[in-house]
Coordinates of C-alpha atoms in Angstrom, one line a residue:
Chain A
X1 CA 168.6 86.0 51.5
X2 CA 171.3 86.0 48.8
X3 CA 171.4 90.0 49.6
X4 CA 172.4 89.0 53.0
X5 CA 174.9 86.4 52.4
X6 CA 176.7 88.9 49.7
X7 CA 176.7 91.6 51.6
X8 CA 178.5 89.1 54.7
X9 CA 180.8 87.4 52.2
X10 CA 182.2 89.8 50.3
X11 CA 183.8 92.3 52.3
X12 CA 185.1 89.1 54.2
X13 CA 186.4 87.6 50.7
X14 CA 188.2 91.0 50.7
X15 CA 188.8 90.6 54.1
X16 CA 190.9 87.5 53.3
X17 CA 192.7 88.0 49.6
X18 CA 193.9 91.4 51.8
X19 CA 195.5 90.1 54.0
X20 CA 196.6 87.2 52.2
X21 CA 198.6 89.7 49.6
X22 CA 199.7 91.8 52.1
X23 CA 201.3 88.4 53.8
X24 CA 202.7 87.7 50.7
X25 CA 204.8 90.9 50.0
X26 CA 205.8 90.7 53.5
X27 CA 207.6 87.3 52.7
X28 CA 208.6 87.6 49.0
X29 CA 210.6 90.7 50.0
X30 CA 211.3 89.8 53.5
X31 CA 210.4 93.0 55.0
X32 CA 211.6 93.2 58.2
X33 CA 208.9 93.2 61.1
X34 CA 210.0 97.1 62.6
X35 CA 209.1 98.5 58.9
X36 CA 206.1 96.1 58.2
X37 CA 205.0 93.2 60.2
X38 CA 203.0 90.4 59.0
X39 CA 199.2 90.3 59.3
X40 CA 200.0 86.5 61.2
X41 CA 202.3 88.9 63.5
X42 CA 199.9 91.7 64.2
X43 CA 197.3 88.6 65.2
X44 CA 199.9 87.2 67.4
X45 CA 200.8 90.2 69.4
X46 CA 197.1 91.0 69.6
X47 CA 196.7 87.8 71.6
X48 CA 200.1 88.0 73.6
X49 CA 200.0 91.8 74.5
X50 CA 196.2 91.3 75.1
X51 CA 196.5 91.5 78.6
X52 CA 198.2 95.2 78.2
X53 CA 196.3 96.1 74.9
X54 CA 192.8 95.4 77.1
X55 CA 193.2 96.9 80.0
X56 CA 194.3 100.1 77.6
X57 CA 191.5 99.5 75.5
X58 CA 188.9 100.0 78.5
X59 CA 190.9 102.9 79.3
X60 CA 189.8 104.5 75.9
X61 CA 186.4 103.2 75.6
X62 CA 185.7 104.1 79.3
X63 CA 186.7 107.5 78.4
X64 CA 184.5 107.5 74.9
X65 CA 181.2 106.6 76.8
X66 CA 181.9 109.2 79.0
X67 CA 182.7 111.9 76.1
X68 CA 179.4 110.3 74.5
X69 CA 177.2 110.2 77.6
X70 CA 178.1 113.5 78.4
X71 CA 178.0 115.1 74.7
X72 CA 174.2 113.5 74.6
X73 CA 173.0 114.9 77.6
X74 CA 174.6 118.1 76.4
X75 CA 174.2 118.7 72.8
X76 CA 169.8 117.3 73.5
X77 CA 170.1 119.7 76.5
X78 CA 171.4 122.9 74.7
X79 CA 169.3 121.9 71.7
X80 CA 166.1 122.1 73.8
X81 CA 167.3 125.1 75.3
X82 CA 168.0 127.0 72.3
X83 CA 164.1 125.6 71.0
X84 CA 162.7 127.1 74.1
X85 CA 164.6 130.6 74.2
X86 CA 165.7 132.3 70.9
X87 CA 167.6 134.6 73.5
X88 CA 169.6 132.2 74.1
X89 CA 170.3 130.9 71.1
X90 CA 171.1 133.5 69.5
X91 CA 174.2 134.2 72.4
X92 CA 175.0 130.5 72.5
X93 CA 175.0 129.3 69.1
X94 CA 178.0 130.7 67.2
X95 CA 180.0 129.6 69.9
X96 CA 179.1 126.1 69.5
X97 CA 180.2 126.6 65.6
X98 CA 183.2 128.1 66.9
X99 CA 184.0 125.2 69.0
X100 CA 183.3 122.8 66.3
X101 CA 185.2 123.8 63.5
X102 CA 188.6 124.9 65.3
X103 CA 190.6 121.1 65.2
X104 CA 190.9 119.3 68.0
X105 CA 194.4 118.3 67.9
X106 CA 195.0 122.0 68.6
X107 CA 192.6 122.6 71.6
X108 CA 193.8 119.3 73.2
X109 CA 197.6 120.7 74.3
X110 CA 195.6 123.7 75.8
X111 CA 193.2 121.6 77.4
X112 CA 196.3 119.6 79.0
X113 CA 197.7 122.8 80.3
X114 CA 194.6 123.9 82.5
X115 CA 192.6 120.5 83.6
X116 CA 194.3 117.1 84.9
X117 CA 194.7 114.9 82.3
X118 CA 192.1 112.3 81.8
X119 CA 190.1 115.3 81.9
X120 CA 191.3 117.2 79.2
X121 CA 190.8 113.7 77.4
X122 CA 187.0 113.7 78.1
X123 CA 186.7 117.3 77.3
X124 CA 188.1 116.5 73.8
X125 CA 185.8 113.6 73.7
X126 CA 182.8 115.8 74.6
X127 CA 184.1 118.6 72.1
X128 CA 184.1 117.1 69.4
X129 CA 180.7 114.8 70.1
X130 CA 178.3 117.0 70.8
X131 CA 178.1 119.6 68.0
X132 CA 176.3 116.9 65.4
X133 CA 174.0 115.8 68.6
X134 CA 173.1 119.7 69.2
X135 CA 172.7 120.8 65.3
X136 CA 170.3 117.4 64.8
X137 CA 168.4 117.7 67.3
X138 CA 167.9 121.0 67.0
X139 CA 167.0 120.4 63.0
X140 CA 164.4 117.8 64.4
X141 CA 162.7 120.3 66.7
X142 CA 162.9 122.5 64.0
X143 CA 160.6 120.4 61.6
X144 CA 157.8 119.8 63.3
X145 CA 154.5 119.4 61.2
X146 CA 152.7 122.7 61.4
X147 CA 149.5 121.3 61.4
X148 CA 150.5 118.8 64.4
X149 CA 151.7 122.0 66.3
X150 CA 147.6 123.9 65.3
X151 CA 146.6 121.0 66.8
X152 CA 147.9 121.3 69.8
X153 CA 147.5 124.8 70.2
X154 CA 143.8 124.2 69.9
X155 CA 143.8 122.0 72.4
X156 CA 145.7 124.3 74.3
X157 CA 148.9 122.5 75.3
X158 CA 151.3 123.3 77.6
X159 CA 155.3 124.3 76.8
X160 CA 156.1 121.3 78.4
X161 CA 153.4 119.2 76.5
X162 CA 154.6 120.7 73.3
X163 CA 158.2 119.9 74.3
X164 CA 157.4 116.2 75.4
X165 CA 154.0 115.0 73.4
X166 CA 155.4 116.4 70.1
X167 CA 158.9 118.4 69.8
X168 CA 160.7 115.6 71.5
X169 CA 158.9 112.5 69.9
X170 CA 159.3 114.3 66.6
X171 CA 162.9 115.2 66.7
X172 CA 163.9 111.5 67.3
X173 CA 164.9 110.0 63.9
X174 CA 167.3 113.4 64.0
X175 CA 168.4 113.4 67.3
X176 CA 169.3 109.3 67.0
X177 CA 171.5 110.3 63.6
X178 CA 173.1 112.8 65.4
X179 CA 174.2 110.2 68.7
X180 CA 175.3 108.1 65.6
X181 CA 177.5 110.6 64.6
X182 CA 178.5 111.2 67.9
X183 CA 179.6 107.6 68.8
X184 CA 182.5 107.8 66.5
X185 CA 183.8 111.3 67.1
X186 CA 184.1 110.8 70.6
X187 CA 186.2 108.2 70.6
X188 CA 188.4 110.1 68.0
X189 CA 188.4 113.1 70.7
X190 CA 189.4 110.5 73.0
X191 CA 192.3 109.4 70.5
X192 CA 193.2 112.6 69.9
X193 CA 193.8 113.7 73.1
X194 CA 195.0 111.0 74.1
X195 CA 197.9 111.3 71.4
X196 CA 198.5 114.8 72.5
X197 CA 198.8 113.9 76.2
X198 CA 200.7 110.9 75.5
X199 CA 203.6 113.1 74.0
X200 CA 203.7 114.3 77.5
X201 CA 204.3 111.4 79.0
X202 CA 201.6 110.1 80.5
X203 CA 198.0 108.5 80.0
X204 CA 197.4 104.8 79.7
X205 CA 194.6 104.6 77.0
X206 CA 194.9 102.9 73.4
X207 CA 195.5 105.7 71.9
X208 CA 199.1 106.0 74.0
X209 CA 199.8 102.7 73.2
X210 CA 200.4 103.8 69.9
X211 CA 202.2 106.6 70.4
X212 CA 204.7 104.6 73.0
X213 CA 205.1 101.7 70.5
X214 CA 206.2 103.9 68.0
X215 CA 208.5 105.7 69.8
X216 CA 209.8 102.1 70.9
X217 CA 209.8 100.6 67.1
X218 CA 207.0 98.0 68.0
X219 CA 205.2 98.5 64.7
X220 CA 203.7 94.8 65.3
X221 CA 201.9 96.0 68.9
X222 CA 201.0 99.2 66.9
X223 CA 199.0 97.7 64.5
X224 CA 197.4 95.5 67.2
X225 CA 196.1 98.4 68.6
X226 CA 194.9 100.0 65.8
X227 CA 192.8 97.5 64.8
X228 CA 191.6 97.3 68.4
X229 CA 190.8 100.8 67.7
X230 CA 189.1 100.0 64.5
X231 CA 187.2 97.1 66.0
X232 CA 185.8 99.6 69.0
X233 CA 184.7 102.3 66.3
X234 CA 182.6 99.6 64.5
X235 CA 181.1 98.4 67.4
X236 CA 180.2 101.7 69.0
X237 CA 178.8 102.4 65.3
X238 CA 176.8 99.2 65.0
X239 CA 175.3 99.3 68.5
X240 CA 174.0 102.8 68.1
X241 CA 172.4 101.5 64.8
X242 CA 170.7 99.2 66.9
X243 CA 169.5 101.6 69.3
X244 CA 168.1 103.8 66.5
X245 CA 166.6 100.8 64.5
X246 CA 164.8 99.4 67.3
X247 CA 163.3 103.5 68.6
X248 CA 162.4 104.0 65.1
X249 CA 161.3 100.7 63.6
X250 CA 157.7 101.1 64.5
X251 CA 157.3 104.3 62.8
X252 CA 160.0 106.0 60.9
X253 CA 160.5 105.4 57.3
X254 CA 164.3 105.2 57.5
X255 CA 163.7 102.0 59.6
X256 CA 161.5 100.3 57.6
X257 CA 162.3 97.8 54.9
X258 CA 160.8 99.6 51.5
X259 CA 157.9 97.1 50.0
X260 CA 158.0 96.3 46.3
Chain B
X1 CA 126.7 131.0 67.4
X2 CA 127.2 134.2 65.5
X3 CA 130.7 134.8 64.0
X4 CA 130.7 138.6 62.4
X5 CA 132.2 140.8 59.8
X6 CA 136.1 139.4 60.3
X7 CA 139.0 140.7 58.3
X8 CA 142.4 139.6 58.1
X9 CA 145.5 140.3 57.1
X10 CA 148.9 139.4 56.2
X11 CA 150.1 141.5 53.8
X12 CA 147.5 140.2 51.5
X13 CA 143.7 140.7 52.4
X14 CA 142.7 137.2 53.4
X15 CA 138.7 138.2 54.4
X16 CA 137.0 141.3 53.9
X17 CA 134.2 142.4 55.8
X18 CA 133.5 138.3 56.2
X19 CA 129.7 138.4 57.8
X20 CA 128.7 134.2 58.7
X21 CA 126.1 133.3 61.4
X22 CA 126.0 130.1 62.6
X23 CA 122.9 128.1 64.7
X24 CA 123.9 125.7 67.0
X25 CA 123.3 122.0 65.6
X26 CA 123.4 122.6 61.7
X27 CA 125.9 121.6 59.1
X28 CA 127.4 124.3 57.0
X29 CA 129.7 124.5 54.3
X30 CA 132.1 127.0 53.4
X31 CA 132.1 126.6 49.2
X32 CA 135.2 128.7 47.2
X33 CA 138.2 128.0 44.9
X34 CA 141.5 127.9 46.6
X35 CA 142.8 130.8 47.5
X36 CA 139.7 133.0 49.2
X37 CA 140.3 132.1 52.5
X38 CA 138.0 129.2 53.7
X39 CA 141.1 127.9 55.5
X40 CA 142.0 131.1 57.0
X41 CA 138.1 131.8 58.5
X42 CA 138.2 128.1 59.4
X43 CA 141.4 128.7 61.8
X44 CA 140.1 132.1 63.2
X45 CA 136.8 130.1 64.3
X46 CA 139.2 127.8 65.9
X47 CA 141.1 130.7 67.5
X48 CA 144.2 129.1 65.4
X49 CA 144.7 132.6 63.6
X50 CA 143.7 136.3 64.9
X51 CA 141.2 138.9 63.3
X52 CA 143.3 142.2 62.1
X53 CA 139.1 143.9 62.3
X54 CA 136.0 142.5 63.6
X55 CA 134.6 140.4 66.0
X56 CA 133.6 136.8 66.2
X57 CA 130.5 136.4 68.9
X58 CA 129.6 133.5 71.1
X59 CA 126.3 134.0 72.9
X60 CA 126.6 130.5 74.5
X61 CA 130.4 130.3 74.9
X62 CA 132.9 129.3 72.7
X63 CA 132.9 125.7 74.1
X64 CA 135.3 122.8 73.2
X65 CA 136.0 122.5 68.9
X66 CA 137.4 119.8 67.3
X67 CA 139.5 120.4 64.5
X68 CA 140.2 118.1 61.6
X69 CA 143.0 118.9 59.1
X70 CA 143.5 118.9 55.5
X71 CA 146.4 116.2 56.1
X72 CA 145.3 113.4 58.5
X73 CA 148.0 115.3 61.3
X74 CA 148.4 112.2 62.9
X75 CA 151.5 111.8 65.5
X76 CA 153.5 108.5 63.4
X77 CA 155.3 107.6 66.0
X78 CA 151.8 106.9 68.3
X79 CA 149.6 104.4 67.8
X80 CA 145.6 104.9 66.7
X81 CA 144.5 104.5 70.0
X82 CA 146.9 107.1 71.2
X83 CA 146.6 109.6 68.3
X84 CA 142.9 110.0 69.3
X85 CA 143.5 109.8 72.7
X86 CA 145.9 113.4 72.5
X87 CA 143.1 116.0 73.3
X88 CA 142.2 114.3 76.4
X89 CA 145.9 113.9 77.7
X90 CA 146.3 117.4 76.9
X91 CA 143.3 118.2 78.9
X92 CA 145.0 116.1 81.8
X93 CA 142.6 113.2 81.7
X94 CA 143.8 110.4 83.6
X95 CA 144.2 106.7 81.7
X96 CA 142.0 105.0 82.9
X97 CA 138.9 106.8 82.1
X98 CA 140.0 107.9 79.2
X99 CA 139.8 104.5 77.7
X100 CA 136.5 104.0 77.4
X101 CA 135.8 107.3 75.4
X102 CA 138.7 106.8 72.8
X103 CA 136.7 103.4 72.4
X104 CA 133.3 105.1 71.6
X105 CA 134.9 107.5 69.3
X106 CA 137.3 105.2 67.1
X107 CA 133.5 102.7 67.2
X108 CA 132.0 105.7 65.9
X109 CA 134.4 106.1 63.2
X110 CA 134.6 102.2 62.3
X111 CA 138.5 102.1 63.8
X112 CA 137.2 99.8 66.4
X113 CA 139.8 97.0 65.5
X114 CA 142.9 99.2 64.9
X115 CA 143.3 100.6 67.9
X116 CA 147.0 99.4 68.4
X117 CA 147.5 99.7 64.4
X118 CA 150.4 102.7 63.4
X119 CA 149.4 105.6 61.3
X120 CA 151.6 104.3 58.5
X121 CA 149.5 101.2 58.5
X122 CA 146.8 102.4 57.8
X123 CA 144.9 103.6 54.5
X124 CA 144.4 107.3 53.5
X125 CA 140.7 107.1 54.3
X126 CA 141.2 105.0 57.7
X127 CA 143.6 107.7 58.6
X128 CA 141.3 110.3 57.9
X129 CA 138.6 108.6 59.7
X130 CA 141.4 108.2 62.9
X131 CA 142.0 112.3 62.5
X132 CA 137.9 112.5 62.8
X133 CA 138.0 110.2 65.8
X134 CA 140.2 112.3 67.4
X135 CA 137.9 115.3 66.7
X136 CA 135.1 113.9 68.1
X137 CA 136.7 112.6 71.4
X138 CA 136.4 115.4 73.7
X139 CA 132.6 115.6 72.4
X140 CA 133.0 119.0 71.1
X141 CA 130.7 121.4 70.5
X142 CA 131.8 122.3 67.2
X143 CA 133.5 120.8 64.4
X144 CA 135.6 122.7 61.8
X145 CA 137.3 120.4 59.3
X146 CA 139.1 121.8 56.6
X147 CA 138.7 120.3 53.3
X148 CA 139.1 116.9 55.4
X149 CA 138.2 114.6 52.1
X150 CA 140.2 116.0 49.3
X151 CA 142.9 114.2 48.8
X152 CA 141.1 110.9 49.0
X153 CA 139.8 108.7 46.0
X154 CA 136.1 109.4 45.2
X155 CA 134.5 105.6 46.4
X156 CA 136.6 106.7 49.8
X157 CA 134.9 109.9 49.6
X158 CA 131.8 108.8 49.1
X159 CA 131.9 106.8 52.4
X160 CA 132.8 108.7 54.6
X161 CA 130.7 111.5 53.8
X162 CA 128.0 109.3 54.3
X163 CA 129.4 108.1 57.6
X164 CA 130.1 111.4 58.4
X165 CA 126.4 112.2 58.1
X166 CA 126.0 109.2 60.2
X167 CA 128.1 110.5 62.9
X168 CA 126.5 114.0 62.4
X169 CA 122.9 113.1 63.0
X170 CA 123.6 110.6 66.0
X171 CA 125.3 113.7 67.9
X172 CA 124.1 117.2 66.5
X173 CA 126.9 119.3 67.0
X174 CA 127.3 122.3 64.5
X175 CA 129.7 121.3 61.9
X176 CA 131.6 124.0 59.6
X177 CA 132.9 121.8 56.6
X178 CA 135.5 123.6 54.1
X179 CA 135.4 122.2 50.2
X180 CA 135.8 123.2 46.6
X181 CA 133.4 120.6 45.9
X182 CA 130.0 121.5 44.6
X183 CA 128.7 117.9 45.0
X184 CA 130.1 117.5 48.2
X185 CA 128.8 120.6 49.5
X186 CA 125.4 120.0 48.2
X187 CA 124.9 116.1 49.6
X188 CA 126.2 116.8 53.2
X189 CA 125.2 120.4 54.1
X190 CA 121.5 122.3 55.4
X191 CA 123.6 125.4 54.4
X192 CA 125.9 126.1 51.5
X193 CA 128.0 129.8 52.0
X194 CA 129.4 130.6 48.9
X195 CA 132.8 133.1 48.5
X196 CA 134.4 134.9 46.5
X197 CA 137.9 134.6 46.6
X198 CA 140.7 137.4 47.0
X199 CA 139.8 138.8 49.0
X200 CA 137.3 136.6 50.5
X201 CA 134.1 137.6 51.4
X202 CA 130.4 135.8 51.6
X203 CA 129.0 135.9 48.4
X204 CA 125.5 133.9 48.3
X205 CA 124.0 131.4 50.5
X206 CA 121.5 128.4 49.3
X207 CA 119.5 126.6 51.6
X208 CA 119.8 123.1 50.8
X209 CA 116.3 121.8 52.1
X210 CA 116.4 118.3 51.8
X211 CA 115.4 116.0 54.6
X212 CA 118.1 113.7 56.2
X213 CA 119.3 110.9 56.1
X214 CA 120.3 111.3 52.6
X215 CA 121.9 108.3 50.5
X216 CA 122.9 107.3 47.6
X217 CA 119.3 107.8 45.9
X218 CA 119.6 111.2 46.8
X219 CA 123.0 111.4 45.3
X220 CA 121.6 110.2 41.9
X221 CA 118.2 112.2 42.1
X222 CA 117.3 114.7 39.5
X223 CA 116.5 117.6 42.7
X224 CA 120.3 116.6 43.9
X225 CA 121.3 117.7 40.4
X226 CA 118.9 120.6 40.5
X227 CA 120.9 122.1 43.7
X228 CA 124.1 121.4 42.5
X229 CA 123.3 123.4 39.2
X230 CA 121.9 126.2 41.6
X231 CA 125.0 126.1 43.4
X232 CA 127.4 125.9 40.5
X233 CA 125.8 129.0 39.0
X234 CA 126.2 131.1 42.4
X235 CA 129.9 129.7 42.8
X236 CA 130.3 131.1 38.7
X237 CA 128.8 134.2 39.7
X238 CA 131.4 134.6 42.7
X239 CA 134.1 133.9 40.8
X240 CA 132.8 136.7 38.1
X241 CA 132.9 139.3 40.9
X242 CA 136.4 138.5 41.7
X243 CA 137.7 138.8 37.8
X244 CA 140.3 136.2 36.7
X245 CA 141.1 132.9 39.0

């Protein structure tokens, strides 16, 4: 119980004296708002841009699912592909290392050349989710117990069987770290591309809100964002911690609370 | 049942020349130190592994084997119920009249009440008996378990093989039982094959002809003692043949 309330209370005691000092230099040297605004002014052009700052926001987080729904379905699919056909996984698979380590920011412009542009935004998305989904996943179906895999062959299982009764089931606590990964990067895809777009003038997302506010000197809308941004990562991060807690409590060790 | 002269190979000369002959119904056990390929027979019986020479015979057909592991090899994210289910959804069993004969078997085994109980939850010798359960659900006509007791504590040990004996006598399948123990080996089995280890081969056989049920008198009798002695001696002798450990 005391674990929890510390673990509550202090990062929101840092929370506070933060943002308390940071309100105090602001005054004591009077630093004016277009260099460094206020935390009381950030909060207050969170509430009166929210209108603007929301719609944006949905923008970017409609995009993120997408990039994350998408990166899922792909990185589990390739991953079960590659299990099932060393063929192709031995064509496939240093192309998927080559597309995850070149940096986004400089595929994004490219992307924005060739495909419209909310869809160069989810292709960054998807880039740069679905690499941790398809090397975890893969690692999961990877480790299966040797002995549970005898077993099955004795009883003479199917592929599919294999692939659903024991690869799949096996491969969760993996393949769940992996979307966890995954949450975050895609919406920093999404940022990112939406950064590089938004240098070209159009796009609508959170991500461009920054951009334009800088351009226009409206550090106090720019922060607002960011923390919106902020505020989005964390949640995407905490609900797929949910997701993963509740699939693995049962069962997994890394979702349940050690004994002493 | 008659398995014959099997060698195998990887790399290393697993079995030479291995000659083992089985009757239907008895209890057998493959006695050795680590190392001379008790395993390795164990999973060519179960088809598990291939012969590199030699042929393995079954006059009556191979039939349905149950397999028990080392390592309980139970599925951790599936409950009891469903780990011992497996072999029948494998087979393509529906539900429903599957039920009834995961019942019987986790009954048999004493796992009546943890049906819906996680691996995890359970003890080392409740998963083991869960890993038997599943052996015995497809009612098969041979049973191969591979050192299944080892890594449990000896009172755990001691119970099972006695319910194991239980299990044995109420359905009289052949069972091919893997140890290292010579105690163990002596209180369960009709038929002790001793071998010699790298690379293995059959070394001796002792007969051990004591009447079942055996119990706990039996495991404290002088004639126990007597056989385990005999036993000792031939698994000495094997070990002799093969020079150092």
């Amino acid at each position: 119980m005391s674990d929890r309330v510390l673990r509550l209370g202090l990062p929101i005691l840092v929370l506070t004296v933060g943002g308390f000092i940071w309100h105090l230099v602001v005054q004591i040297f009077t630093i004016p708002p277009f260099v460094l605004p206020g935390p009381g002014l950030v909060l207050a052009t969170l509430f009166a841009d929210s209108g603007l700052l929301w719609n944006s926001l949905l923008v970017t987080l409609l995009t993120t699912f997408q990039g994350f729904l998408l990166a899922a379905v792909g990185g589990i699919g390739l991953a079960i592909l590659f299990n099932q056909s060393r063929f192709v996984e031995y064509s496939l698979y240093p192309y998927a290392v080559i597309l995850q380590v070149t940096p986004i920011v400089a595929i994004a412009p490219l992307l924005l050349i060739y495909l419209p542009q909310p869809l160069a935004v989810l292709a960054c998305a998807w880039i740069v989710a679905f690499f941790p989904v398809l090397a975890n996943t893969t690692l999961g179906l990877n480790s299966v117990d040797h002995n549970l895999l005898a077993l099955f062959e004795l009883y003479k299982a199917s592929r599919w069987q294999l692939l659903w009764n024991l690869k799949l089931p096996s491969a969760l606590p993996q393949m769940l770290a992996g979307l966890r990964i995954a949450g975050g990067l895609s919406l920093i895809g999404a940022v990112v591309a939406e950064i590089a777009a938004g240098s070209a003038g159009a796009g609508s997302g959170l991500a461009y809100r920054i951009a334009e506010s800088g351009y226009r000197l409206n550090i106090p809308r720019m922060f607002a964002a960011l923390l919106l941004l902020s505020l989005a990562g964390v949640a995407i991060f905490f609900a797929l911690s949910g997701v993963s807690y509740l699939m693995l409590r049962r069962w997994h060790e890394s979702a349940i609370e050690r004994e002493r | 049942m008659r398995g014959v002269g099997k060698t195998f190979e990887r790399g290393t000369v697993a079995l030479d020349a291995l000659d083992l002959e089985l009757r239907e119904g008895e209890f057998v056990s493959l006695l050795g130190p680590s190392g001379c390929g008790k395993s390795t027979a164990l999973r060519i019986i179960a088809g598990l592994s291939t012969v590199s020479e030699g042929i393995i015979e079954w006059p009556n057909g191979a039939g349905q084997i149950g397999f028990v592991f080392q390592e309980p090899t139970l599925m951790p994210w599936a409950n009891v119920a469903a780990n011992v289910q497996l072999p029948l959804t494998l087979a393509g069993t529906d539900e429903m009249s599957s039920r009834a004969t995961v019942t019987q078997s986790l009954q048999r085994v004493g796992l009546a009440n943890f049906a819906n109980a996680f691996p995890r939850e359970l003890s080392g010798g409740m998963k083991m008996r869960a890993s038997i359960a599943r052996a015995l659900v497809t009612g098969p006509q041979l049973l191969l378990m591979d050192e299944p007791f080892a890594a449990l504590d000896e009172i755990t040990r001691f119970k099972l093989n006695n319910d194991l004996l239980a299990v044995w006598r109420e359905l009289r399948r052949t069972v091919i039982f893997v140890t290292h123990s010579v105690f163990e080996s002596v209180y369960l089995s009709q038929r002790i094959v001793v071998m010699t280890p790298r690379p293995g081969r059959v070394f001796g056989e002792i007969a051990i002809d004591v009447p079942y049920p055996r119990d706990e008198r039996f495991r404290t009798s002088a004639e126990y003692a007597g056989f385990c002695r005999q036993v000792a001696e031939t698994l000495g002798k094997a070990m002799a043949t093969a020079g150092a450990p």
